């Protein structure tokens, strides 16, 4: 009896090891494995069952942050990486023959938590830059009062929250602030991790949400899906046309529609932040989020099918999660880029 | 025991030819390999850290330790803010945990009724078994709000003229991290201190009483001086624990890029910065700079643990010769 039980358990362990080995090596495992952006994670959560239902393979996804996604696809430990920031030239060199394809369109919101302050406070780009560089420290600062006439603002100290992990939200936000504030551009610049001169840091959009909820007087940049899911108060940000569009599908789509040219497929990022004044309804911190895959890999054909589905059928699931559908021109460029993957 | 009932080594060897030829060499080789494996693994890890940090060490030299900025955009990296954050949070934890541990040890060895001693000792040790991520959650949900709403405003109104209490209260900050680290180090320091207090020779205690000492005098003049080295060693072991803690600290310290004098302000630590950055650092110099942080942390942990061991060994030799 004893012996038999031991044999059974040994067989179980062997089987488990075998499964684990297949999963990690990607050899016998039919699914796709990805990692990266936390911004796109809610969309992937919906895509996974939908793609499986429509006859696709199992897709697993690990939301470790955009920087981590680039790192993992560079090391080829996953089949695809997801990043809200395009790769830097150094990262692209390290990744070797990698293609980055914009596959979802979203926005980074500015959310805040201040007792006694209503939702949809108005901000401008330079004011946001001043808050995150520590030049504006109180909620009743004259610059904020000028933007919000008639709103009573308390003298509470502002606590800006930033991401500690390499993050596409950080990229989009610092990219935007660099465009609207020359002093921000020279002192801090834009990247997935920058040197913030103050405030508190938290990991991932979920971590930022936690810090925001727990700190009175705090303000954070955070993916739009997390703002709506947690009912945070969010700001309206002045665009180049001097309007304050509500962050949401129409204003994000307006930003994407303002794109004058679609860059060469599969290389380099497309910045949607601070769209021109010719798009009066455009939200100023809209951002593409990218899937990064090797130009050639053993799983190439499986990857192509998934990306093709994601940029076409997959886009239908976006609006419920505040991902705007990709503009047609981008979809066409994406499919062309995907078709070149081997 | 009658020597004839104890099997002599020679007789054991005779129990089987198989054991002689195969089992014993196998045992010898297997156990030696296991021991060698651990040593090699340690060297391997150290070599990896040294190797991977090479580019940053070459680029920044020892100036890395004194440079404040951590700025991936401009390729500037320095460890001073994280070193200061690590030292301040760990030393505060130590300063709070050591007296607490001494008090608990004296209570458990000298004052508590025997029925209370074991349960309390076990509970104190269980404190060390709480996973640090859960302790960090408690820090976020319970300790943080208490600090921001109650303790920090109180400290600030009383001692606000001191720079260390000089900024506005915040649920995330160095003080929160230091208190969480205190909870983590108390069981470590207590365990060593209690052993040392319990090892006080009863003759010495009786002698103190015979000379007319009160219990308090006996504790301060006999038990604690005897346990001095043990307390020191326990404190240093606790320091090693506090220096290396990453998860619970990043959960509550606020992860600011700059070190501030005020304990209420957010800060960062070496371990926390490594945990936050290792997956997303820029390839090349950025990753190497993170490994340089790891090198600093590894070196300080080795030094701290080595010092603790040295003190314990010397204490053991003294009590052995006494």
Short mmCIF file of C-alpha atoms in Angstrom, two decimals, chain B:
data_model
loop_
_atom_site.label_atom_id
_atom_site.label_comp_id
_atom_site.label_asym_id
_atom_site.label_seq_id
_atom_site.Cartn_x
_atom_site.Cartn_y
_atom_site.Cartn_z
CA UNK B 1 26.83 3.25 30.11
CA UNK B 2 28.65 -0.03 29.82
CA UNK B 3 31.22 0.37 27.07
CA UNK B 4 30.55 -3.11 25.71
CA UNK B 5 26.97 -2.17 24.73
CA UNK B 6 28.17 0.70 22.61
CA UNK B 7 29.16 -0.52 19.16
CA UNK B 8 32.74 0.39 18.47
CA UNK B 9 33.47 2.05 15.14
CA UNK B 10 35.24 -1.12 13.98
CA UNK B 11 32.23 -3.26 14.75
CA UNK B 12 29.91 -0.90 12.85
CA UNK B 13 32.12 -1.21 9.82
CA UNK B 14 31.78 -4.96 9.96
CA UNK B 15 27.98 -4.90 9.66
CA UNK B 16 28.08 -5.24 5.91
CA UNK B 17 30.49 -5.41 3.06
CA UNK B 18 28.12 -3.32 0.95
CA UNK B 19 28.17 -0.55 3.52
CA UNK B 20 31.92 -0.69 3.57
CA UNK B 21 32.53 -0.42 -0.12
CA UNK B 22 29.68 1.71 -1.39
CA UNK B 23 27.53 3.39 1.22
CA UNK B 24 30.25 5.06 3.21
CA UNK B 25 32.10 6.64 0.27
CA UNK B 26 28.72 7.62 -1.19
CA UNK B 27 27.70 9.28 2.06
CA UNK B 28 31.03 11.02 2.27
CA UNK B 29 30.91 12.24 -1.32
CA UNK B 30 27.24 13.23 -1.18
CA UNK B 31 27.48 15.27 1.97
CA UNK B 32 30.73 16.87 0.88
CA UNK B 33 29.15 17.78 -2.45
CA UNK B 34 26.17 19.37 -0.70
CA UNK B 35 28.45 21.43 1.50
CA UNK B 36 30.65 22.43 -1.42
CA UNK B 37 27.57 23.27 -3.46
CA UNK B 38 26.41 25.84 -0.93
CA UNK B 39 29.84 27.45 -0.80
CA UNK B 40 30.05 27.51 -4.60
CA UNK B 41 26.55 28.96 -4.88
CA UNK B 42 27.48 31.76 -2.51
CA UNK B 43 30.62 32.51 -4.48
CA UNK B 44 28.67 32.31 -7.72
CA UNK B 45 26.11 34.86 -6.51
CA UNK B 46 28.84 37.18 -5.27
CA UNK B 47 30.72 36.80 -8.55
CA UNK B 48 27.58 37.61 -10.55
CA UNK B 49 26.96 40.77 -8.56
CA UNK B 50 30.61 41.86 -8.83
CA UNK B 51 30.73 41.03 -12.53
CA UNK B 52 27.45 42.71 -13.50
CA UNK B 53 28.18 45.83 -11.49
CA UNK B 54 31.58 46.18 -13.17
CA UNK B 55 30.47 48.74 -15.77
CA UNK B 56 28.92 51.05 -13.16
CA UNK B 57 31.86 50.60 -10.77
CA UNK B 58 34.23 51.51 -13.59
CA UNK B 59 32.13 54.49 -14.64
CA UNK B 60 31.30 56.02 -11.26
CA UNK B 61 33.93 54.57 -8.90
CA UNK B 62 33.45 55.14 -5.18
CA UNK B 63 31.84 58.51 -5.97
CA UNK B 64 28.67 56.45 -6.57
CA UNK B 65 28.35 56.11 -2.80
CA UNK B 66 28.30 59.87 -2.31
CA UNK B 67 26.28 60.93 -5.33
CA UNK B 68 22.60 61.73 -4.76
CA UNK B 69 20.90 61.70 -8.12
CA UNK B 70 19.27 58.61 -9.69
CA UNK B 71 18.36 59.84 -13.16
CA UNK B 72 18.04 57.21 -15.92
CA UNK B 73 17.08 59.86 -18.51
CA UNK B 74 20.46 61.55 -18.23
CA UNK B 75 22.42 58.40 -17.40
CA UNK B 76 23.38 59.69 -13.95
CA UNK B 77 23.29 57.23 -11.08
CA UNK B 78 24.17 57.62 -7.41
CA UNK B 79 23.42 55.63 -4.26
CA UNK B 80 23.65 58.21 -1.46
CA UNK B 81 19.89 58.76 -1.06
CA UNK B 82 19.24 55.04 -0.84
CA UNK B 83 22.19 54.45 1.49
CA UNK B 84 20.95 57.18 3.85
CA UNK B 85 17.37 55.87 3.70
CA UNK B 86 18.58 52.34 4.47
CA UNK B 87 20.77 53.46 7.37
CA UNK B 88 18.19 55.75 8.96
CA UNK B 89 15.27 53.31 8.76
CA UNK B 90 17.39 50.37 9.97
CA UNK B 91 19.10 52.24 12.81
CA UNK B 92 15.79 53.63 14.11
CA UNK B 93 14.38 50.10 14.01
CA UNK B 94 17.40 48.88 15.95
CA UNK B 95 17.19 51.70 18.51
CA UNK B 96 13.56 50.82 19.19
CA UNK B 97 13.85 47.03 18.97
CA UNK B 98 16.86 46.55 21.26
CA UNK B 99 15.39 48.05 24.47
CA UNK B 100 12.12 46.27 23.73
CA UNK B 101 13.95 42.99 23.29
CA UNK B 102 15.90 43.47 26.53
CA UNK B 103 12.69 44.21 28.43
CA UNK B 104 10.96 41.15 26.97
CA UNK B 105 13.98 38.94 27.75
CA UNK B 106 14.23 40.10 31.36
CA UNK B 107 10.51 39.56 31.81
CA UNK B 108 10.64 36.08 30.29
CA UNK B 109 13.72 34.87 32.16
CA UNK B 110 13.40 36.59 35.54
CA UNK B 111 9.91 37.92 36.18
CA UNK B 112 7.21 35.99 34.35
CA UNK B 113 5.44 33.08 36.04
CA UNK B 114 6.62 29.82 34.44
CA UNK B 115 3.20 29.14 32.89
CA UNK B 116 3.49 32.39 30.90
CA UNK B 117 7.11 32.07 29.80
CA UNK B 118 6.84 29.49 27.07
CA UNK B 119 3.67 30.76 25.36
CA UNK B 120 4.96 34.33 25.28
CA UNK B 121 8.39 33.24 24.03
CA UNK B 122 6.75 31.23 21.24
CA UNK B 123 4.49 34.14 20.30
CA UNK B 124 7.45 36.51 20.11
CA UNK B 125 9.23 34.07 17.81
CA UNK B 126 6.06 33.68 15.73
CA UNK B 127 6.29 37.38 15.02
CA UNK B 128 9.32 36.54 12.88
CA UNK B 129 7.21 34.05 10.92
CA UNK B 130 4.78 36.67 9.59
CA UNK B 131 5.55 37.04 5.88
CA UNK B 132 6.98 40.50 5.30
CA UNK B 133 4.46 41.30 2.56
CA UNK B 134 1.64 40.86 5.09
CA UNK B 135 3.43 43.06 7.60
CA UNK B 136 3.74 45.64 4.80
CA UNK B 137 0.00 45.45 4.10
CA UNK B 138 -0.67 46.04 7.76
CA UNK B 139 1.66 49.01 7.52
CA UNK B 140 -0.36 50.43 4.63
CA UNK B 141 -3.82 49.77 6.06
CA UNK B 142 -3.38 50.30 9.79
CA UNK B 143 -0.06 51.84 10.74
CA UNK B 144 0.05 54.43 7.92
CA UNK B 145 -3.30 56.06 8.70
CA UNK B 146 -2.51 56.00 12.43
CA UNK B 147 0.81 57.77 11.81
CA UNK B 148 -0.65 60.36 9.43
CA UNK B 149 -3.72 61.15 11.53
CA UNK B 150 -2.53 60.68 15.12
CA UNK B 151 1.11 60.07 15.95
CA UNK B 152 2.85 62.37 13.47
CA UNK B 153 0.62 65.44 14.14
CA UNK B 154 1.24 64.87 17.87
CA UNK B 155 5.03 64.58 17.44
CA UNK B 156 5.02 67.59 15.16
CA UNK B 157 3.09 69.81 17.56
CA UNK B 158 5.41 68.83 20.41
CA UNK B 159 8.79 68.59 18.65
CA UNK B 160 8.15 70.28 15.30
CA UNK B 161 11.22 72.48 15.82
CA UNK B 162 13.36 69.36 15.34
CA UNK B 163 14.08 68.88 11.64
CA UNK B 164 13.38 65.14 11.91
CA UNK B 165 9.75 65.92 12.77
CA UNK B 166 9.61 68.93 10.50
CA UNK B 167 7.47 67.93 7.51
CA UNK B 168 3.77 67.38 7.09
CA UNK B 169 2.42 64.01 8.25
CA UNK B 170 2.21 61.26 5.64
CA UNK B 171 1.03 57.65 5.78
CA UNK B 172 3.98 56.62 3.64
CA UNK B 173 7.39 57.56 4.96
CA UNK B 174 10.62 56.61 6.71
CA UNK B 175 8.93 56.44 10.14
CA UNK B 176 6.38 53.89 8.92
CA UNK B 177 9.18 51.79 7.41
CA UNK B 178 11.28 52.05 10.58
CA UNK B 179 8.36 50.86 12.74
CA UNK B 180 7.65 47.92 10.42
CA UNK B 181 11.35 47.01 10.56
CA UNK B 182 11.19 47.29 14.36
CA UNK B 183 8.44 44.67 14.44
CA UNK B 184 10.58 42.45 12.20
CA UNK B 185 13.76 42.78 14.25
CA UNK B 186 12.28 42.45 17.76
CA UNK B 187 11.98 38.63 17.61
CA UNK B 188 15.54 38.26 16.28
CA UNK B 189 17.10 40.42 18.98
CA UNK B 190 14.84 38.91 21.64
CA UNK B 191 15.76 35.31 20.83
CA UNK B 192 19.50 35.92 21.21
CA UNK B 193 19.12 38.18 24.25
CA UNK B 194 16.80 35.76 26.04
CA UNK B 195 19.25 32.88 25.58
CA UNK B 196 22.02 34.99 27.00
CA UNK B 197 19.93 36.13 29.99
CA UNK B 198 18.84 32.56 30.67
CA UNK B 199 22.48 31.47 30.65
CA UNK B 200 23.31 33.62 33.68
CA UNK B 201 24.81 31.19 36.26
CA UNK B 202 22.33 30.76 39.14
CA UNK B 203 25.24 30.98 41.62
CA UNK B 204 25.86 34.57 40.55
CA UNK B 205 22.21 35.46 40.97
CA UNK B 206 22.08 33.82 44.40
CA UNK B 207 25.26 35.64 45.35
CA UNK B 208 23.69 38.97 44.38
CA UNK B 209 20.62 38.22 46.46
CA UNK B 210 22.82 37.10 49.36
CA UNK B 211 24.55 40.47 49.24
CA UNK B 212 21.16 42.11 49.69
CA UNK B 213 20.46 43.10 46.10
CA UNK B 214 16.87 43.71 45.06
CA UNK B 215 15.55 41.95 41.95
CA UNK B 216 16.03 45.12 39.91
CA UNK B 217 19.61 45.45 41.12
CA UNK B 218 20.28 41.79 40.42
CA UNK B 219 19.03 42.21 36.84
CA UNK B 220 21.00 45.37 36.13
CA UNK B 221 24.18 44.27 37.92
CA UNK B 222 24.33 40.55 37.12
CA UNK B 223 22.05 39.44 34.28
CA UNK B 224 22.40 42.31 31.84
CA UNK B 225 26.18 42.77 32.13
CA UNK B 226 26.59 39.05 31.51
CA UNK B 227 24.32 39.20 28.46
CA UNK B 228 25.96 42.33 27.06
CA UNK B 229 27.71 40.66 24.18
CA UNK B 230 24.68 38.57 23.34
CA UNK B 231 22.51 41.67 23.20
CA UNK B 232 25.03 43.34 20.92
CA UNK B 233 25.23 40.31 18.63
CA UNK B 234 21.43 40.01 18.53
CA UNK B 235 21.13 43.70 17.68
CA UNK B 236 23.62 43.35 14.84
CA UNK B 237 21.81 40.28 13.47
CA UNK B 238 18.61 42.34 13.63
CA UNK B 239 20.38 45.13 11.75
CA UNK B 240 21.32 42.66 9.02
CA UNK B 241 17.66 41.69 8.70
CA UNK B 242 16.54 45.31 8.54
CA UNK B 243 19.16 46.35 5.95
CA UNK B 244 18.10 43.70 3.47
CA UNK B 245 14.31 43.88 3.78
CA UNK B 246 12.81 44.97 0.46
CA UNK B 247 9.12 44.19 0.13
CA UNK B 248 7.65 45.45 3.39
CA UNK B 249 9.80 48.56 3.20
CA UNK B 250 8.81 49.51 -0.36
CA UNK B 251 5.18 49.01 0.60
CA UNK B 252 5.32 51.73 3.25
CA UNK B 253 8.35 53.99 2.77
CA UNK B 254 6.90 55.99 -0.14
CA UNK B 255 9.82 55.28 -2.53
CA UNK B 256 10.91 58.85 -3.05
CA UNK B 257 13.99 59.41 -5.16
CA UNK B 258 15.40 61.82 -2.59
CA UNK B 259 16.38 61.45 1.04
CA UNK B 260 14.90 64.02 3.41
CA UNK B 261 15.87 64.71 7.00
CA UNK B 262 12.29 64.50 8.24
CA UNK B 263 11.17 61.02 9.32
CA UNK B 264 7.64 61.75 8.10
CA UNK B 265 8.84 62.29 4.53
CA UNK B 266 8.97 59.47 2.03
CA UNK B 267 12.37 57.95 1.27
CA UNK B 268 13.95 54.93 -0.35
CA UNK B 269 16.29 52.09 0.55
CA UNK B 270 18.89 50.06 -1.32
CA UNK B 271 16.83 46.86 -1.26
CA UNK B 272 13.66 48.72 -2.23
CA UNK B 273 15.34 50.49 -5.15
CA UNK B 274 16.76 47.20 -6.43
CA UNK B 275 13.33 45.54 -6.22
CA UNK B 276 11.66 48.46 -8.03
CA UNK B 277 14.26 48.88 -10.75
CA UNK B 278 15.82 45.55 -11.62
CA UNK B 279 13.24 44.60 -14.24
CA UNK B 280 13.00 47.95 -15.94
CA UNK B 281 16.44 49.54 -15.76
CA UNK B 282 17.98 50.68 -19.01
CA UNK B 283 20.17 48.02 -20.56
CA UNK B 284 23.86 48.60 -20.00
CA UNK B 285 24.76 51.25 -17.46
CA UNK B 286 21.31 51.42 -15.83
CA UNK B 287 21.23 47.71 -15.05
CA UNK B 288 24.83 47.81 -13.95
CA UNK B 289 24.05 50.67 -11.55
CA UNK B 290 21.27 48.55 -9.99
CA UNK B 291 23.82 45.75 -9.55
CA UNK B 292 26.20 48.26 -7.93
CA UNK B 293 23.43 48.93 -5.37
CA UNK B 294 23.22 45.17 -4.88
CA UNK B 295 26.98 45.01 -4.38
CA UNK B 296 26.79 47.67 -1.65
CA UNK B 297 23.94 45.80 0.03
CA UNK B 298 25.70 42.44 -0.22
CA UNK B 299 28.96 43.83 1.18
CA UNK B 300 27.23 45.52 4.11
CA UNK B 301 25.21 42.37 4.89
CA UNK B 302 28.35 40.24 4.88
CA UNK B 303 30.17 42.70 7.15
CA UNK B 304 27.23 43.01 9.56
CA UNK B 305 26.62 39.28 9.83
CA UNK B 306 30.35 38.58 10.12
CA UNK B 307 30.60 41.08 12.98
CA UNK B 308 27.66 39.48 14.79
CA UNK B 309 29.19 36.02 14.47
CA UNK B 310 32.55 37.25 15.73
CA UNK B 311 30.94 38.77 18.81
CA UNK B 312 28.90 35.64 19.53
CA UNK B 313 32.01 33.47 19.15
CA UNK B 314 33.98 35.65 21.54
CA UNK B 315 31.09 35.65 24.00
CA UNK B 316 30.88 31.87 23.85
CA UNK B 317 34.63 31.56 24.45
CA UNK B 318 34.43 33.82 27.50
CA UNK B 319 31.50 32.01 29.08
CA UNK B 320 33.24 28.73 28.26
CA UNK B 321 36.44 29.76 30.03
CA UNK B 322 34.58 31.31 32.98
#
